Coordinates of C-alpha atoms in Angstrom, one line a residue:
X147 CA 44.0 219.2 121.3
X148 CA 41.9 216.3 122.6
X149 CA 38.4 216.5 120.8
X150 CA 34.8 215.4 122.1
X151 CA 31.9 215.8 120.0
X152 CA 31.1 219.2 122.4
X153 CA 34.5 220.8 121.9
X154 CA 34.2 220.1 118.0
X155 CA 30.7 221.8 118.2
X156 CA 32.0 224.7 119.5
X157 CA 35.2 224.6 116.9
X158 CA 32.3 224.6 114.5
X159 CA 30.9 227.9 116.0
X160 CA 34.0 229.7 116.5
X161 CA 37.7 227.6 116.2
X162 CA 39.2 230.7 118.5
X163 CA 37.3 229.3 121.3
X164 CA 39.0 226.3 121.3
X165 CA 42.1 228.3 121.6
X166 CA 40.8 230.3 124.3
X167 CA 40.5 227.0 126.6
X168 CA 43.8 225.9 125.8
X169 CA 46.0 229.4 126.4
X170 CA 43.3 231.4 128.4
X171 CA 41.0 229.5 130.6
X172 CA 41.3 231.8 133.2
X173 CA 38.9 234.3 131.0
X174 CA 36.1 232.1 130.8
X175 CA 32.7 233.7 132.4
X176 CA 30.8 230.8 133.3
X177 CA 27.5 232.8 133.1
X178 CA 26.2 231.7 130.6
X179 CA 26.4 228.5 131.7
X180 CA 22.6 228.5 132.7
X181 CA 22.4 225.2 134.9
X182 CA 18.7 225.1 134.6
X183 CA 19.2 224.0 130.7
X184 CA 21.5 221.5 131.4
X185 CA 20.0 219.8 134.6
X186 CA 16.6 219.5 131.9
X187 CA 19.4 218.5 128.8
X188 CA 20.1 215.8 131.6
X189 CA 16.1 214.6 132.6
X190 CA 15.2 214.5 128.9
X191 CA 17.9 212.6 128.1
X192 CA 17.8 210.0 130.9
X193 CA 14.3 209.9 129.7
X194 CA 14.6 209.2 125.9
X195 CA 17.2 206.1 127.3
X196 CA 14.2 203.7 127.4
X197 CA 12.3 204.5 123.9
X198 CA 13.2 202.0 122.2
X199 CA 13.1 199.2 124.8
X200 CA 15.6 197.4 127.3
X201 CA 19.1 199.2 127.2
X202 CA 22.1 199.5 128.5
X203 CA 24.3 202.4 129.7
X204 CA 27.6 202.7 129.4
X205 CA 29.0 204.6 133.3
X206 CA 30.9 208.3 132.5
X207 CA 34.1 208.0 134.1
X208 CA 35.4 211.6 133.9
X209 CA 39.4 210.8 134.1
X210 CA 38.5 206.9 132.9
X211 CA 37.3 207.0 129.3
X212 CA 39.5 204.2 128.0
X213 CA 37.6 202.4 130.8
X214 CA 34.4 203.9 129.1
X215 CA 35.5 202.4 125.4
X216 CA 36.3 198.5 126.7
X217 CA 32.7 198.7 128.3
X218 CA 31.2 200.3 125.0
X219 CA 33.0 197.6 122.8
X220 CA 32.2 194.8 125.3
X221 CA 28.3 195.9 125.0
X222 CA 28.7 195.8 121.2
X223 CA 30.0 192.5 121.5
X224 CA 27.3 191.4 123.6
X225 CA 24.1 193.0 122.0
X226 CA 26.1 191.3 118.7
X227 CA 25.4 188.0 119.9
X228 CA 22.1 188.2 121.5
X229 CA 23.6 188.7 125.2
X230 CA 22.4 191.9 125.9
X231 CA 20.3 195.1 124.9
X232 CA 20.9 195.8 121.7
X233 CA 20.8 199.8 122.6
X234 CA 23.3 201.4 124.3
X235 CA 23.5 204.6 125.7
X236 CA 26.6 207.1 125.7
X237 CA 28.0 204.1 123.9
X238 CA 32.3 205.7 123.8
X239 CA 34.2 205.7 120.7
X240 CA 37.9 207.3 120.2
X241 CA 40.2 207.8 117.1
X242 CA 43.4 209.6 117.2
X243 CA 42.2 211.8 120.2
X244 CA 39.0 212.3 119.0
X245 CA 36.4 211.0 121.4
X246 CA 32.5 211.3 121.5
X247 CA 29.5 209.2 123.5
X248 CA 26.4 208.3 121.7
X249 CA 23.1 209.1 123.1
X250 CA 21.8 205.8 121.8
X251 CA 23.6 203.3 119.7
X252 CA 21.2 200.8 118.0
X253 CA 23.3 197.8 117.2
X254 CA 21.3 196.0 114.0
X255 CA 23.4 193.0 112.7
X256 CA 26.9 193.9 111.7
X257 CA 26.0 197.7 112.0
X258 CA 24.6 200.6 113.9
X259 CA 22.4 203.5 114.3
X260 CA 23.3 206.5 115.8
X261 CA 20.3 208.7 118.1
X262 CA 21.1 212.1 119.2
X263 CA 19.0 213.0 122.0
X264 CA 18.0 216.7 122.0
X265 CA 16.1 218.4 125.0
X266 CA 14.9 221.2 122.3
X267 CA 11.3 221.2 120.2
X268 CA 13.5 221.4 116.8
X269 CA 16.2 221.1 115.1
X270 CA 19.2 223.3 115.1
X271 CA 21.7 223.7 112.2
X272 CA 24.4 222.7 115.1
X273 CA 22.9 219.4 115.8
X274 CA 24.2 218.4 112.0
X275 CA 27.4 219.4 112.8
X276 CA 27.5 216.8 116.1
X277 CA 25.8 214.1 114.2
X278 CA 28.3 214.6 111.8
X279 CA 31.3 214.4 113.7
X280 CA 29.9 211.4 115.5
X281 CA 29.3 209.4 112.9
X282 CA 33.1 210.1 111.5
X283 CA 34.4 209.0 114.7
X284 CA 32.4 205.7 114.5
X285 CA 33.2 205.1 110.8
X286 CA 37.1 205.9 111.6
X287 CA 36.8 203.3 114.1
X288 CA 35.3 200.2 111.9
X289 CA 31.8 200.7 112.5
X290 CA 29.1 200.6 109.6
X291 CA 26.4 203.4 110.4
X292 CA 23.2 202.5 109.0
X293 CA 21.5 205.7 109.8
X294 CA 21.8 208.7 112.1
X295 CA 18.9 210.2 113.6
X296 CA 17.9 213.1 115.9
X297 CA 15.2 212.7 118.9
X298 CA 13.7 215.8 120.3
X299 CA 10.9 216.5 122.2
X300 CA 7.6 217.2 120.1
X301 CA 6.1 220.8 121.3
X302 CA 2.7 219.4 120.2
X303 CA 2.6 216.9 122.9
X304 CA 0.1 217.8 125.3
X305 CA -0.6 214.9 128.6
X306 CA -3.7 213.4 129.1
X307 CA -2.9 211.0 131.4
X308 CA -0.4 208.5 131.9
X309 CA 3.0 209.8 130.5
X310 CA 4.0 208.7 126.7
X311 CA 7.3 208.5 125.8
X312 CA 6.3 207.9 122.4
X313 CA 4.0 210.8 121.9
X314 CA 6.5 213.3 123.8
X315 CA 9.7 212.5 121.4
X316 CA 10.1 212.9 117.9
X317 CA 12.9 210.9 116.0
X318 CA 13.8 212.6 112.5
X319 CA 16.0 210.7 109.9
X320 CA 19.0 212.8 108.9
X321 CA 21.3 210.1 106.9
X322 CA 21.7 212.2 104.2
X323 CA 22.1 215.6 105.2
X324 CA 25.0 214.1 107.1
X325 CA 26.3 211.8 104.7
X326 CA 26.9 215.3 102.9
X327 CA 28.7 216.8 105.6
X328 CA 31.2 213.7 105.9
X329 CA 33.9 214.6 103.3
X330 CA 34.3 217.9 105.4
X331 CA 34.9 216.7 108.9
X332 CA 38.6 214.9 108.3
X333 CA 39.8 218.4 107.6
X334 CA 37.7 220.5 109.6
X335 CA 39.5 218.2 112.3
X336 CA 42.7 219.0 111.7
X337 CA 42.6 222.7 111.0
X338 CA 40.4 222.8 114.7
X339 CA 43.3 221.6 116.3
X340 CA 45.9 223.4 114.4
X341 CA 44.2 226.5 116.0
X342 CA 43.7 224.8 119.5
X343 CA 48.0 224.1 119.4
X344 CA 49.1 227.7 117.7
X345 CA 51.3 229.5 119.9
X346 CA 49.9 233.1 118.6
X347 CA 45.9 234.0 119.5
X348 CA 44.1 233.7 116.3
X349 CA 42.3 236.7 114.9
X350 CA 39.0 236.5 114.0
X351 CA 36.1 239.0 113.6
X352 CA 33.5 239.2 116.0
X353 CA 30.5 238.4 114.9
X354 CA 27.1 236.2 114.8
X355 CA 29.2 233.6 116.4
X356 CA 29.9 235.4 119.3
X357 CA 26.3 234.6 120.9
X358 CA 25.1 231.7 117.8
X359 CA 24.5 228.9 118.2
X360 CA 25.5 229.4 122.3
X361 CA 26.3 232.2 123.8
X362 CA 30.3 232.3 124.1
X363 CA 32.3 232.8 128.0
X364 CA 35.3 234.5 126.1
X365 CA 32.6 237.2 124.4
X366 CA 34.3 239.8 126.7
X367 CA 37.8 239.3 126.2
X368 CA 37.2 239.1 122.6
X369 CA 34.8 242.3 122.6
X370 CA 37.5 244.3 124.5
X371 CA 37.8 246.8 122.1
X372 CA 34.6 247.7 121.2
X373 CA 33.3 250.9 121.6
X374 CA 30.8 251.8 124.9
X375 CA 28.0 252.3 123.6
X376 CA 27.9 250.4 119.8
X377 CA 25.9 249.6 117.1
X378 CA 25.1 246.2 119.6
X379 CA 23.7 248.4 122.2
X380 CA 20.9 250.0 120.1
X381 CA 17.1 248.9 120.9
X382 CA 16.1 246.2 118.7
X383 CA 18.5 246.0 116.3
X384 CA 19.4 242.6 114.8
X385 CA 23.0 240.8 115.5
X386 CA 23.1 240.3 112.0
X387 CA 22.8 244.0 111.2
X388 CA 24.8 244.9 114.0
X389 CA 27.6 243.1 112.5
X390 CA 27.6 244.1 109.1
X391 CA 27.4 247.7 110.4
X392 CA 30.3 247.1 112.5
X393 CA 32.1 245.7 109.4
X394 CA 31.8 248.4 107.7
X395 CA 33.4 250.2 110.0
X396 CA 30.2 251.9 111.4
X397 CA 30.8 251.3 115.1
X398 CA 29.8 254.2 117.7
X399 CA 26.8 256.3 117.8
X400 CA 28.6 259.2 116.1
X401 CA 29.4 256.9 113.3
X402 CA 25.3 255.7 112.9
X403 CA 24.6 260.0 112.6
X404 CA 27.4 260.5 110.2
X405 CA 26.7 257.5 107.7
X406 CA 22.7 258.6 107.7
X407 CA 21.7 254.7 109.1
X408 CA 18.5 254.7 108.8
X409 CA 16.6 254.8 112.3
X410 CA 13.3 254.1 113.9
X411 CA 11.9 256.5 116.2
X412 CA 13.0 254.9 119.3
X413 CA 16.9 253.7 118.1
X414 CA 16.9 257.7 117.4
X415 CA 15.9 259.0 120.5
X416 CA 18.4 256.3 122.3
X417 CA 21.1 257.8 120.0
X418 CA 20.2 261.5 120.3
X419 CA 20.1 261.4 124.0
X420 CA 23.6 259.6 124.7
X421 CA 25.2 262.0 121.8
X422 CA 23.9 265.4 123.6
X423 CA 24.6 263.8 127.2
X424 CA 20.8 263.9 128.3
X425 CA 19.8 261.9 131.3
X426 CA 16.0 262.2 130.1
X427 CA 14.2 262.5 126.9
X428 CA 10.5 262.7 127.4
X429 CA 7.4 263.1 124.5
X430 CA 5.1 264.7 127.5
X431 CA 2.1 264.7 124.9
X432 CA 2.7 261.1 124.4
X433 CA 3.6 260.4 127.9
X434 CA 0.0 262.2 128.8
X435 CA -1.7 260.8 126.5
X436 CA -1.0 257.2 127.8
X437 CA -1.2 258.2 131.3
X438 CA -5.3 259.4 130.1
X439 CA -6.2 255.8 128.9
X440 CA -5.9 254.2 132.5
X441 CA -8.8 254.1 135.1
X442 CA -8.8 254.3 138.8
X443 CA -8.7 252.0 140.8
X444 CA -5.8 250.6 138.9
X445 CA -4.3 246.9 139.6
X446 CA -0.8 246.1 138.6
X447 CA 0.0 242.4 138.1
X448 CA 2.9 239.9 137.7
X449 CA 3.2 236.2 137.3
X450 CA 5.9 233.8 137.9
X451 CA 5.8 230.9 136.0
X452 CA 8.1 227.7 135.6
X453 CA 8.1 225.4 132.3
X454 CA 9.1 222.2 133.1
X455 CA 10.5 220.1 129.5
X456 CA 8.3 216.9 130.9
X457 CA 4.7 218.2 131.5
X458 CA 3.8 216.9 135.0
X459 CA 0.5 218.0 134.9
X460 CA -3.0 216.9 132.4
X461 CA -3.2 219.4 129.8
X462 CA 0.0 220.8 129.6
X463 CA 2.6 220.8 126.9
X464 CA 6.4 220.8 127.3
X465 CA 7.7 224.1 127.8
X466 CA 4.2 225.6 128.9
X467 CA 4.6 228.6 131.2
X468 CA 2.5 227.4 134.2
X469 CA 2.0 230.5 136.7
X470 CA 2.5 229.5 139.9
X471 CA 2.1 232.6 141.6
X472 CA 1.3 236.1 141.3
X473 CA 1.7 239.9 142.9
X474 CA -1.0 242.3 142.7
X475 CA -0.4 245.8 144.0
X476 CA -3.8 248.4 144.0
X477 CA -4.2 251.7 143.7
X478 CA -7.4 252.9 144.2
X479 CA -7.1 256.8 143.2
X480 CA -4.2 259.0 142.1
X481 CA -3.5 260.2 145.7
X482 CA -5.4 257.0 147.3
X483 CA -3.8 253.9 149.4
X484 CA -1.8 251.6 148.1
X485 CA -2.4 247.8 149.0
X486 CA -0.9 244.7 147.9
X487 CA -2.4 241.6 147.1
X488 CA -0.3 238.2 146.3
X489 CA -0.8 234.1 145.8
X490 CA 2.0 231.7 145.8
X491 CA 0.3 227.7 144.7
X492 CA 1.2 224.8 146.7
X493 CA 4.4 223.0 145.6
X494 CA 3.8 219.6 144.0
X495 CA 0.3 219.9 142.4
X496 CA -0.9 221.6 139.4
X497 CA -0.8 225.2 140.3
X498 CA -3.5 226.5 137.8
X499 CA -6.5 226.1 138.9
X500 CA -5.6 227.7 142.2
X501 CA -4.0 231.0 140.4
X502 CA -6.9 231.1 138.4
X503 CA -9.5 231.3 141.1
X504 CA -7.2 233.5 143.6
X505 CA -6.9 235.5 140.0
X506 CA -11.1 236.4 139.7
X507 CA -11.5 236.3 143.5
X508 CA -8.9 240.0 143.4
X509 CA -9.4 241.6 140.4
X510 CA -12.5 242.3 139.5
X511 CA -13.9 242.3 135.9
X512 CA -13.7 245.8 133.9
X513 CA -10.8 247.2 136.2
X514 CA -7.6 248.6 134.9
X515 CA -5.1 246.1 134.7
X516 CA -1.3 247.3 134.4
X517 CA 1.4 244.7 133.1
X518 CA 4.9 245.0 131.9
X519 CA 5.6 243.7 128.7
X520 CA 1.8 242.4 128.8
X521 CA 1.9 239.9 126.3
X522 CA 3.1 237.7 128.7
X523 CA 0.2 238.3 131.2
X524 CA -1.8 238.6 128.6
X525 CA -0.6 234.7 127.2
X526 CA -1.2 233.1 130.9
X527 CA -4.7 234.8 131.0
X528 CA -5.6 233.6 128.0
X529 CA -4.2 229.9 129.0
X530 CA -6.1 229.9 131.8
X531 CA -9.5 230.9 130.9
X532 CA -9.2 228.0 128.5
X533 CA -8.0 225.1 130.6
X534 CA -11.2 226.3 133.2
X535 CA -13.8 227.2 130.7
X536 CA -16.4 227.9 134.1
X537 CA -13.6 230.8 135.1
X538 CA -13.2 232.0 131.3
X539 CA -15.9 234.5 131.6
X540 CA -14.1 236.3 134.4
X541 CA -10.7 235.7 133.4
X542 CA -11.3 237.0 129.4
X543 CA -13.1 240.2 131.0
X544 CA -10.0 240.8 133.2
X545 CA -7.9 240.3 130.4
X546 CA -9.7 243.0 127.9
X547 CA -8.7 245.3 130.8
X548 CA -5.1 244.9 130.8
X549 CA -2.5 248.0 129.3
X550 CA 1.4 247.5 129.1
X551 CA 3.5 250.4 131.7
X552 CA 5.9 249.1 129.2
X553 CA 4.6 251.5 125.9
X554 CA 6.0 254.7 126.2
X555 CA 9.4 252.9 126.9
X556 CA 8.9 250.4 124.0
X557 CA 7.7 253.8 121.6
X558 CA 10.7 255.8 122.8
X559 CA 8.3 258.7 124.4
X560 CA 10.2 258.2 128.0
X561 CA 14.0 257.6 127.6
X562 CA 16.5 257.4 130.4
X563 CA 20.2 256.9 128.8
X564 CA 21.1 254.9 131.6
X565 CA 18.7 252.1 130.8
X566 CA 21.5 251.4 128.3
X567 CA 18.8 250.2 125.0
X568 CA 17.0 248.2 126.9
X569 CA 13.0 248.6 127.8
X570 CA 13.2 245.4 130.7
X571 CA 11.9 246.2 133.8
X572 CA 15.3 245.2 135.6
X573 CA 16.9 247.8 133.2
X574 CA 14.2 251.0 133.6
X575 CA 14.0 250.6 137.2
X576 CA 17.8 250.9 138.5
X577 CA 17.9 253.6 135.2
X578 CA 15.0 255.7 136.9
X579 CA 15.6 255.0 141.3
X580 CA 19.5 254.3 140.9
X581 CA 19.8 254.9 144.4
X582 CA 17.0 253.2 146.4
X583 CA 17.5 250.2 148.1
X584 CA 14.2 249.3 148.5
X585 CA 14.2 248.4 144.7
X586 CA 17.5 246.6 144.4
X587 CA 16.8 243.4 142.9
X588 CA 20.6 242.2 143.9
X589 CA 19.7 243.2 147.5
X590 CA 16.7 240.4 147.7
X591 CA 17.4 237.4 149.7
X592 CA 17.6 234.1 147.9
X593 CA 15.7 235.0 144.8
X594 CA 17.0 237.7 142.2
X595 CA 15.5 237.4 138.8
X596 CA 12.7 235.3 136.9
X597 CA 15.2 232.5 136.3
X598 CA 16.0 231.7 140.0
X599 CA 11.9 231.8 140.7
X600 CA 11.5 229.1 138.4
X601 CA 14.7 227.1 139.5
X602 CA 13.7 227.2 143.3
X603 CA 10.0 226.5 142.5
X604 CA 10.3 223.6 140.7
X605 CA 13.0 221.8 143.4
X606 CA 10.0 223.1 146.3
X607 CA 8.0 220.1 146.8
X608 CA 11.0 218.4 147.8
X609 CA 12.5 221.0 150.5
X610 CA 12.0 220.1 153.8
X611 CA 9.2 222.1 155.3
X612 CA 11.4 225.0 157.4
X613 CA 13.3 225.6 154.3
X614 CA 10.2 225.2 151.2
X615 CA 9.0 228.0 153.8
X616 CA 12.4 230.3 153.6
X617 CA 12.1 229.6 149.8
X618 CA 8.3 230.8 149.6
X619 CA 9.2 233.8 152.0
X620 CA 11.9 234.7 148.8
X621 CA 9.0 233.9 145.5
X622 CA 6.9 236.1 147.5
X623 CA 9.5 238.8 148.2
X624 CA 10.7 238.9 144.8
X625 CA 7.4 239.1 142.8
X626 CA 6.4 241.6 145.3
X627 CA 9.3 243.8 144.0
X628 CA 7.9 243.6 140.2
X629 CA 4.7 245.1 141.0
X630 CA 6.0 247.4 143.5
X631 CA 8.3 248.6 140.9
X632 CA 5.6 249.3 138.3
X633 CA 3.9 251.6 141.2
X634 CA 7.1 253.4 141.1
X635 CA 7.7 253.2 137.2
X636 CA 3.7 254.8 136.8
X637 CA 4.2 257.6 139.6
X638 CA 7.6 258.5 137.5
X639 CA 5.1 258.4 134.5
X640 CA 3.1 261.1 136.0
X641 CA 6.1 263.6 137.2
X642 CA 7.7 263.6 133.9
X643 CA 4.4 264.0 131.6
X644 CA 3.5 266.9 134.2

């Protein structure tokens, strides 16, 4: 097999994928390709081209990489004698088949450095493993590497101002740690394409590596045989444990009763209710009990957020959740009318201080504030009230107000087997209205899930206006559906505790 420093990555993680694209590409699920993460892999890295000064880049020729290796060795050549930059990006270096593309090559006299851009805030045990391997290839080649380093972006960074480069990457020396890795790659090599070229599919276990470092496309041919549900499919129990459960041979539900595995409350209800064939487990006492801690009227909220890796706004870090727009759905008594409330920002500027105002101008202070999974509210809230410190007053007393619909899912107290382990919203509510189109997220135009909201919102400023306003029709339809479907999820609340 023909290696890049990618495809040895993923050798590293798990050599049967490597077979799988060779003998079964056909199996691949290209979900979890998520193209968000690599469009901002792409930005950060066409970003971190410039740190260290004037550079040049060497074009990607998809079926012309020997075209790719006379510009990178004419470059060299160049930067060599003081005719051009002496960094080079995706500089393109084969040797016997195995190929890679520096982010940055620093040529510095009769040797180089190598820079692995990374669009993550730390280092990841993987990373070694493709520094590694690219600094074999360029040693294999002739090249004397002076050091080999990692850039990533520094989550501490926070803009005030005019963008810095300098301030929003941190480069980390890692010479050593893969000096020591070296003697391992020659063979590492070989065996990865022994397995690639084997006529027979490889066994191996499943395991950690099935979704570690990256999650895998061939996870469901290689999970084929395991058991519906499994120790994998019980609430908040680790991969790790999962795994050395299923080692040991303890695989279904039956088999976690039988061995005694210690449970907590809510793995045990889960299990309980899919041995004995129960749609519904419910502790009404509990369910009551929560249901007597709200207050009329009663708001239920929901941001969407998007979290650009280059902070385009004055205050913000890389990563940072910025809402953007939220649903608010009222109730003023147990029988009373229910209205709905909602704010989408204005593409293009800094959303914040316009959610945050809409925010304290709807819900008032001391009121009932219902969230799902309200940490995350909760967080935003909180992030607000301190980037306006005139609003935080308001915005900290709504905040103090705000319970999570999500407890007595989280605690086990209300259990539906169909929502399959999981307490998500986009798992309760097909599990509790399996039939009602009104709350079909997959029927929604446009917009489906949190993931698209942020995609579509940060490409809106750049839509021309008939379709910005299609796309803000969708944001508006789809947060409208979470809130909606925490009226539903609290009226469900109330039948069940009766």
């Amino acid at each position: 097999m023909y290696l890049s420093k990618s495809r040895y990555c993923r050798g590293v993680q798990c050599p049967k994928m490597l077979w799988m694209e060779s003998h079964k590409p056909e199996l691949f699920d290209d979900s979890v390709l998520n193209q968000a993460i690599l469009q901002t892999g792409n930005e950060v890295g066409d970003l971190a081209m410039g740190y260290f000064g004037p550079f040049i880049e060497v074009p990607f020729r998809e079926h012309g990489k020997s075209r790719m290796l006379e510009d990178t060795w004419r470059f060299l050549q160049d930067a060599r004698a003081g005719r051009g930059p002496v960094n080079i990006a995706e500089a393109s270096f084969d040797f016997n088949g195995n190929f890679c593309s520096v982010d940055i090559l620093r040529v510095e006299g009769d040797g180089v450095h190598i820079v692995e851009v990374k669009s993550s805030t730390h280092l990841n045990d993987i990373y070694l493993h493709d520094m590694a391997y690219q600094t074999w290839v360029l040693q294999q080649w002739g090249l004397k590497v002076l050091s080999t380093s990692l850039m990533h972006v520094n989550p501490q960074y926070v803009r005030n101002g005019d963008f810095d480069l300098h301030q929003y990457f941190v480069v980390e020396d890692y010479t050593d740690e893969v000096a020591a890795m070296l003697p391992e790659i020659a063979d590492r090599v070989e065996h990865l394409k022994a397995v690639a070229d084997q006529e027979a599919e490889p066994a191996c276990a499943i395991g950690c590596q099935c979704s570690k470092p990256y999650a895998c496309g061939y996870q469901q041919w290689c999970w084929r045989e395991v058991p519906q549900p499994s120790v994998f499919d019980l609430n908040r129990m680790s991969t790790k444990k999962a795994v050395s459960l299923y080692e040991e041979g303890v695989r279904t539900f039956s088999d976690l009763q039988e061995c005694g595995v210690k449970l907590n409350a809510r793995q045990q209800v889960q299990v309980e209710t899919e041995l004995s064939c129960k749609d519904l487990s419910v502790n009404k006492d509990a369910a009551q009990s929560f249901l007597q801690g709200l207050t009329f009227p009663l708001y239920f909220l929901d941001f969407e957020t998007f979290q650009p890796a280059i902070p385009p706004f004055d205050g913000v870090r890389p990563y940072q959740q910025i809402p953007t727009q939220y649903s608010l759905h009222v109730l003023e008594s147990p029988d009373g009318l229910l209205t709905h409330k909602e704010f989408l920002a204005k593409a293009g500027e800094d959303p914040r201080r316009a959610v945050a105002e809409h925010l304290v101008a709807d819900i008032p202070a001391g009121v009932c504030t219902l969230a799902y999974n309200m940490s995350f509210e909760k967080g935003r809230i909180a992030e607000l009230a301190k980037a306006f410190p005139d609003l935080a007053d308001q915005l900290l007393a709504i905040n103090e107000g705000v319970d999570d619909l999500m407890k007595p899912f989280a605690a086990g107290d209300v259990y539906v087997r169909a929502m399959g382990g999981s307490n998500s919203i986009k798992a309760v509510l097909p599990a509790l209205f399996p039939h009602d189109p009104d709350l079909d997220y997959h029927a929604l135009e446009g917009v489906h899930n949190g993931s698209e909201a942020m995609a579509v919102y940060a490409q809106l400023a750049d839509m021309a206006p008939e379709q910005a306003e299609q796309v803000r029709q969708q944001l508006l339809s789809y947060c409208e559906l979470d809130t909606l479907a925490m009226v539903k999820i609290y009226q469900f609340l109330i039948e069940v505790a009766r």
